[in-house]
Short mmCIF file of C-alpha atoms in Angstrom, two decimals:
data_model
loop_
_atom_site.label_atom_id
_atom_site.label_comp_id
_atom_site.label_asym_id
_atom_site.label_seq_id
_atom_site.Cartn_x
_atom_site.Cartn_y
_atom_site.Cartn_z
CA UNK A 1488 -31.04 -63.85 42.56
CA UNK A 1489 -33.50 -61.58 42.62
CA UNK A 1490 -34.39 -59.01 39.73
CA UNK A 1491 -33.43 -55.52 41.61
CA UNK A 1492 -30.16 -57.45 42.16
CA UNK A 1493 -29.76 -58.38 38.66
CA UNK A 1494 -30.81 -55.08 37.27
CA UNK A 1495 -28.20 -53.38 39.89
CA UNK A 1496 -25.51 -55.87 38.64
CA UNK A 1497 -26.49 -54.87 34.72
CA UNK A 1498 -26.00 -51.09 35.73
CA UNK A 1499 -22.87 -51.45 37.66
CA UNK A 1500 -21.70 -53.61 34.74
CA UNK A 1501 -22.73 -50.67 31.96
CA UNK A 1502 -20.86 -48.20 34.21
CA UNK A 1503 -17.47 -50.09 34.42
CA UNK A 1504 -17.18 -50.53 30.53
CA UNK A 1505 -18.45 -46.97 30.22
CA UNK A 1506 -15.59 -45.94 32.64
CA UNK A 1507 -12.70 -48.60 30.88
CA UNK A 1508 -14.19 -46.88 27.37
CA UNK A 1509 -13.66 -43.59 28.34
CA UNK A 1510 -9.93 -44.52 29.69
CA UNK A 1511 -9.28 -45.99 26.72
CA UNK A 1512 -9.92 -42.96 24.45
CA UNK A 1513 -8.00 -40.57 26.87
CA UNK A 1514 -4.75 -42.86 26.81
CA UNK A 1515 -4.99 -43.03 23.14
CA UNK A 1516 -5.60 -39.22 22.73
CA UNK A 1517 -2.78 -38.18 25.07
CA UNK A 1518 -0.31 -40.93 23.30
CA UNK A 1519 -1.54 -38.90 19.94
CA UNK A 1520 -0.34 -35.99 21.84
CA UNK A 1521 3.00 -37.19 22.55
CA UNK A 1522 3.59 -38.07 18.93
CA UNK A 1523 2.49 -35.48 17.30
CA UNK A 1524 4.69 -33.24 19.21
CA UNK A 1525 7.53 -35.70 19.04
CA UNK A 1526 6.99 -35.27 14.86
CA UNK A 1527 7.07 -31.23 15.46
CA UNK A 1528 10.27 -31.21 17.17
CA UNK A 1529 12.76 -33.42 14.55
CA UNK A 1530 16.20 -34.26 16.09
CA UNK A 1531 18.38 -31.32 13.80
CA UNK A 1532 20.68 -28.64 15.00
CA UNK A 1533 18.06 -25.53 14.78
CA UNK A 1534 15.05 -27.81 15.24
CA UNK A 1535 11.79 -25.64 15.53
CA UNK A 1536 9.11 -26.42 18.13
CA UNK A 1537 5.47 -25.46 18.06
CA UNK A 1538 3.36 -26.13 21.03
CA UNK A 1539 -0.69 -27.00 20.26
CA UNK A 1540 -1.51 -22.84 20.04
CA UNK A 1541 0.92 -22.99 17.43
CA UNK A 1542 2.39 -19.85 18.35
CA UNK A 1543 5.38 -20.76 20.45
CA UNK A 1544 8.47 -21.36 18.60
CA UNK A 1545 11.95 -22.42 19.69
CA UNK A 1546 14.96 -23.09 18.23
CA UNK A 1547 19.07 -23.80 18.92
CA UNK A 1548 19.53 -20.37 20.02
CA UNK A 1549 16.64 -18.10 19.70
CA UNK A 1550 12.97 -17.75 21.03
CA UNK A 1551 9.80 -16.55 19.23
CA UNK A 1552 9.00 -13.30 20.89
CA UNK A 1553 5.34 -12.95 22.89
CA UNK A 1554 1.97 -12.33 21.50
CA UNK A 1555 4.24 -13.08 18.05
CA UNK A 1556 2.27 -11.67 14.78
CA UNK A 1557 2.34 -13.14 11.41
CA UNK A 1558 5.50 -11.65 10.33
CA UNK A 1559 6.87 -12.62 13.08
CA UNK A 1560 6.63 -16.29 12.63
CA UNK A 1561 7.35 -16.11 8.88
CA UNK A 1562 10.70 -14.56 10.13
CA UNK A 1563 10.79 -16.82 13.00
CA UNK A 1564 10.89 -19.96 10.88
CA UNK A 1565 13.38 -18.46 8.27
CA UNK A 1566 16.00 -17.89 11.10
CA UNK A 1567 15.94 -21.48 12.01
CA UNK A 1568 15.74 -22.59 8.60
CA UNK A 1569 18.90 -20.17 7.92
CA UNK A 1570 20.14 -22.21 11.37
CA UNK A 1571 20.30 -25.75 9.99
CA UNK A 1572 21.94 -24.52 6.61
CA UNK A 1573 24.56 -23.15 8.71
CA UNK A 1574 24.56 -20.31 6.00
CA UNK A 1575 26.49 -16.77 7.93
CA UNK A 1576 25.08 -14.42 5.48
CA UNK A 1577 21.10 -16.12 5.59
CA UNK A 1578 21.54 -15.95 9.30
CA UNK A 1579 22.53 -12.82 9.52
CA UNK A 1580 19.47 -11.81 7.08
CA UNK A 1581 17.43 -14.05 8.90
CA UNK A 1582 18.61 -12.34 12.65
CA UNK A 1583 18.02 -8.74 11.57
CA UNK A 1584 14.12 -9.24 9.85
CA UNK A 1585 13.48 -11.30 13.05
CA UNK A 1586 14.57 -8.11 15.36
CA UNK A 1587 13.00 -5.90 12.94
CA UNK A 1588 9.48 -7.93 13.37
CA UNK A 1589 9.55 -7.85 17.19
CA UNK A 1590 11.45 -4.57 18.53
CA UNK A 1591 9.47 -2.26 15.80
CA UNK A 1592 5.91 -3.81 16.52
CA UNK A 1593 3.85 -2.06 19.55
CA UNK A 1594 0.36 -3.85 18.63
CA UNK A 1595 1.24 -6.92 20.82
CA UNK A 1596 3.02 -4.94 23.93
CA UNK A 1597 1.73 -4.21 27.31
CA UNK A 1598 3.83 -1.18 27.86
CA UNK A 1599 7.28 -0.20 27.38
CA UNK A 1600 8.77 -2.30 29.65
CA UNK A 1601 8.19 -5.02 27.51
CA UNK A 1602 11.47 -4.24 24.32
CA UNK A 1603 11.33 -6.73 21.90
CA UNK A 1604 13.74 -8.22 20.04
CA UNK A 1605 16.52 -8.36 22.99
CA UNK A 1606 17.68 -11.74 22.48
CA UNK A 1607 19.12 -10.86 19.31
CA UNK A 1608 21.35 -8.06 20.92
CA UNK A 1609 24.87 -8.70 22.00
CA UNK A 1610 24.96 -10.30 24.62
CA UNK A 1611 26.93 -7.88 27.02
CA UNK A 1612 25.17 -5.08 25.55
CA UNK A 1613 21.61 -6.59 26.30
CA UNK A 1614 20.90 -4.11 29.66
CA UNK A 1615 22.60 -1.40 28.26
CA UNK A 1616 20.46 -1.58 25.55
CA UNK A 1617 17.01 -2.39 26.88
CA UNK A 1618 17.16 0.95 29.34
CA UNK A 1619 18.25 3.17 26.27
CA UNK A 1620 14.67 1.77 24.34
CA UNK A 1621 12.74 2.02 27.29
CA UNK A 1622 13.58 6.19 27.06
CA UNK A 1623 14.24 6.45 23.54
CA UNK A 1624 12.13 4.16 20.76
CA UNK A 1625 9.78 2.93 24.03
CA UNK A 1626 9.39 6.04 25.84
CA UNK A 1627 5.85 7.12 24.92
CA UNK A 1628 4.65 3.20 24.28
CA UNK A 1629 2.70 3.75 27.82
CA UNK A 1630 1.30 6.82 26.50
CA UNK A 1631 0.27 6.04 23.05
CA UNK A 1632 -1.26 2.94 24.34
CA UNK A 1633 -3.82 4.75 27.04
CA UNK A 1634 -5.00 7.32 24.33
CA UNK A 1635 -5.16 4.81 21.25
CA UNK A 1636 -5.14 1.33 22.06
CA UNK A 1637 -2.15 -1.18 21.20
CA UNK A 1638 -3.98 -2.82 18.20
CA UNK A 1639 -3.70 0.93 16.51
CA UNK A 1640 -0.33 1.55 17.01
CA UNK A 1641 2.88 0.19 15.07
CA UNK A 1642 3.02 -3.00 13.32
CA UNK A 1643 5.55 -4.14 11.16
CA UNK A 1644 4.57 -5.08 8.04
CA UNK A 1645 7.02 -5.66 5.26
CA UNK A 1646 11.15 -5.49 5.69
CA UNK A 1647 13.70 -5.51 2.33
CA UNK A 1648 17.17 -6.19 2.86
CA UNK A 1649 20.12 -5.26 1.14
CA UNK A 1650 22.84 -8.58 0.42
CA UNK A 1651 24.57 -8.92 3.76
CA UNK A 1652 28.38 -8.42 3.09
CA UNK A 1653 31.61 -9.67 5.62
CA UNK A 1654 32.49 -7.24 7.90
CA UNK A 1655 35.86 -8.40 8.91
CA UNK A 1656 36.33 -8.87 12.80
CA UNK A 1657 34.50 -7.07 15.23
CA UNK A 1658 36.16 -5.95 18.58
CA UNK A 1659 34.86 -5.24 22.15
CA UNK A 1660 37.92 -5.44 24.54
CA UNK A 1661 39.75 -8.48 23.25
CA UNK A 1662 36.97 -10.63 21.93
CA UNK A 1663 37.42 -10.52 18.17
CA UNK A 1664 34.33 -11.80 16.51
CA UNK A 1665 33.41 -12.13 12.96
CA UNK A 1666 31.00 -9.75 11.62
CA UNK A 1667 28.74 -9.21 9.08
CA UNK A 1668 26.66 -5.85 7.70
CA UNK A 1669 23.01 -5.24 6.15
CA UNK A 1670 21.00 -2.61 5.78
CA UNK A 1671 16.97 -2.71 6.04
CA UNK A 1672 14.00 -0.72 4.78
CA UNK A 1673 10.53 -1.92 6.22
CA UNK A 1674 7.22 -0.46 6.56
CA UNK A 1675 4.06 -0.69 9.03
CA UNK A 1676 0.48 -1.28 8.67
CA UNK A 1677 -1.42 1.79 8.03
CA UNK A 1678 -3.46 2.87 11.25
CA UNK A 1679 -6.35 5.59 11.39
CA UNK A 1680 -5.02 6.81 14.84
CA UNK A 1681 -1.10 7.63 14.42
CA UNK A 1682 0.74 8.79 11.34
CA UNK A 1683 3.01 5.55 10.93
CA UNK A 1684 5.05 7.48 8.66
CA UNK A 1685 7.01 9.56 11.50
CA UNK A 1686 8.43 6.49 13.32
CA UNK A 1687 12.06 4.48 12.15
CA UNK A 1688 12.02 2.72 8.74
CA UNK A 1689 15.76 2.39 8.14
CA UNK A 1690 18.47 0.60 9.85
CA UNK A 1691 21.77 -0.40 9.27
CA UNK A 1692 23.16 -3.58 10.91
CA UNK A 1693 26.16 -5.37 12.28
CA UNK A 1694 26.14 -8.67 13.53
CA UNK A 1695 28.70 -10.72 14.76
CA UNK A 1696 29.35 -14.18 15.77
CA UNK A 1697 29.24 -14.64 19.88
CA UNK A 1698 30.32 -17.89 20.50
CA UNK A 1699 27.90 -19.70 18.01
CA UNK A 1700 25.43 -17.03 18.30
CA UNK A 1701 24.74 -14.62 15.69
CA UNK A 1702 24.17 -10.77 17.63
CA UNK A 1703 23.49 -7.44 16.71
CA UNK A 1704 26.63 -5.24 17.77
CA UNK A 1705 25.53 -2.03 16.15
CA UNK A 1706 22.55 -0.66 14.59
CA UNK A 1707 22.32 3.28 12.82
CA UNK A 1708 19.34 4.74 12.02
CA UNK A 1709 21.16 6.71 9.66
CA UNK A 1710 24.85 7.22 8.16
CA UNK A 1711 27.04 8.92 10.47
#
């Protein structure tokens, strides 16, 4: 054999192991993959799943809002924590700082088409109550983002709670649901282009039970 044909042989030799290496360490990366999501997810009623960016969450019932901020998740994972203790009042708690975090916040909307926090309104109500936001709380989101910028406009940053009481049965036509009520203070991150002051800091919250789902039926801004 000559030596060209022994050096080609060598090179095509090199190549192949280079190419079986390289398979090798992409089977065993993707198979670390696989179980390092499999850990994430557990096997338990409210299980929480978080995707490699680490900010997509999921549990039984509920949904981590888009472009989620910090308090978000913190609020996020207490919900589902509330979830697999199977606790009504820590639910409840947990339901209202998780709409709180996402239907108050503006720095991580596109425009007020985009209402957060709908997936914890009743479930009927949901429509109803995403065109009422759009020209009430949402009305001037368009606006305020063109002339400021999103990242300068309302962010929730802290939410207190009052103890969340029973609330009896609540009734809409002849489902009766149980209900629970809580009222919440929270505040938003100072910004040098809007006075956060002027915006909604109180609410006052009932949330019933919609076939295994906890729901806001009714929220005040203030006593009536």
């Amino acid at each position: 054999m000559s030596k060209s044909k022994t050096k080609n042989n060598k090179i095509n030799g090199y190549l192949l192991l280079g190419i079986i290496g390289i398979s090798v360490l992409i089977t065993l990366l993707f198979g670390f993959n696989i179980v390092s999501v499999s850990l994430k997810k557990g096997s338990g009623s409210g299980e929480t799943v978080e995707l490699d960016s680490g900010a997509s969450m999921k549990n039984d019932y509920y949904t981590i809002g888009n472009n989620p901020t910090e308090l978000n998740k913190t609020s996020f994972k207490e919900l589902t924590s509330a979830l697999k203790e199977n606790d009504p009042l820590k639910i409840t708690d947990a339901v209202v700082r998780s709409f709180i975090s996402e239907y108050f916040t503006w720095t991580n909307k596109d425009g007020n088409y985009e209402v957060g926090g709908l997936q914890y309104i009743y479930g009927p109500k949901f429509t109803q109550f995403s065109e009422e936001s759009r020209w009430g709380f949402y009305s001037d989101l368009d606006l305020y983002i063109s002339q400021f910028g999103r990242e300068n406009l309302l962010e929730v940053e802290s939410i207190e709670t009052t103890e969340v009481v029973p609330a009896g049965q609540f009734a809409v036509g002849d489902n009766k649901m149980d209900a629970y009520y809580v009222e919440a203070t929270w505040t938003y991150k100072k910004s040098n282009k809007i006075n956060v002051d002027e915006f909604q800091k109180t609410g006052y919250f009932t949330v019933a039970v919609n076939d295994g789902r906890y729901e806001i039926v009714q929220i005040f801004d203030s006593y009536e």
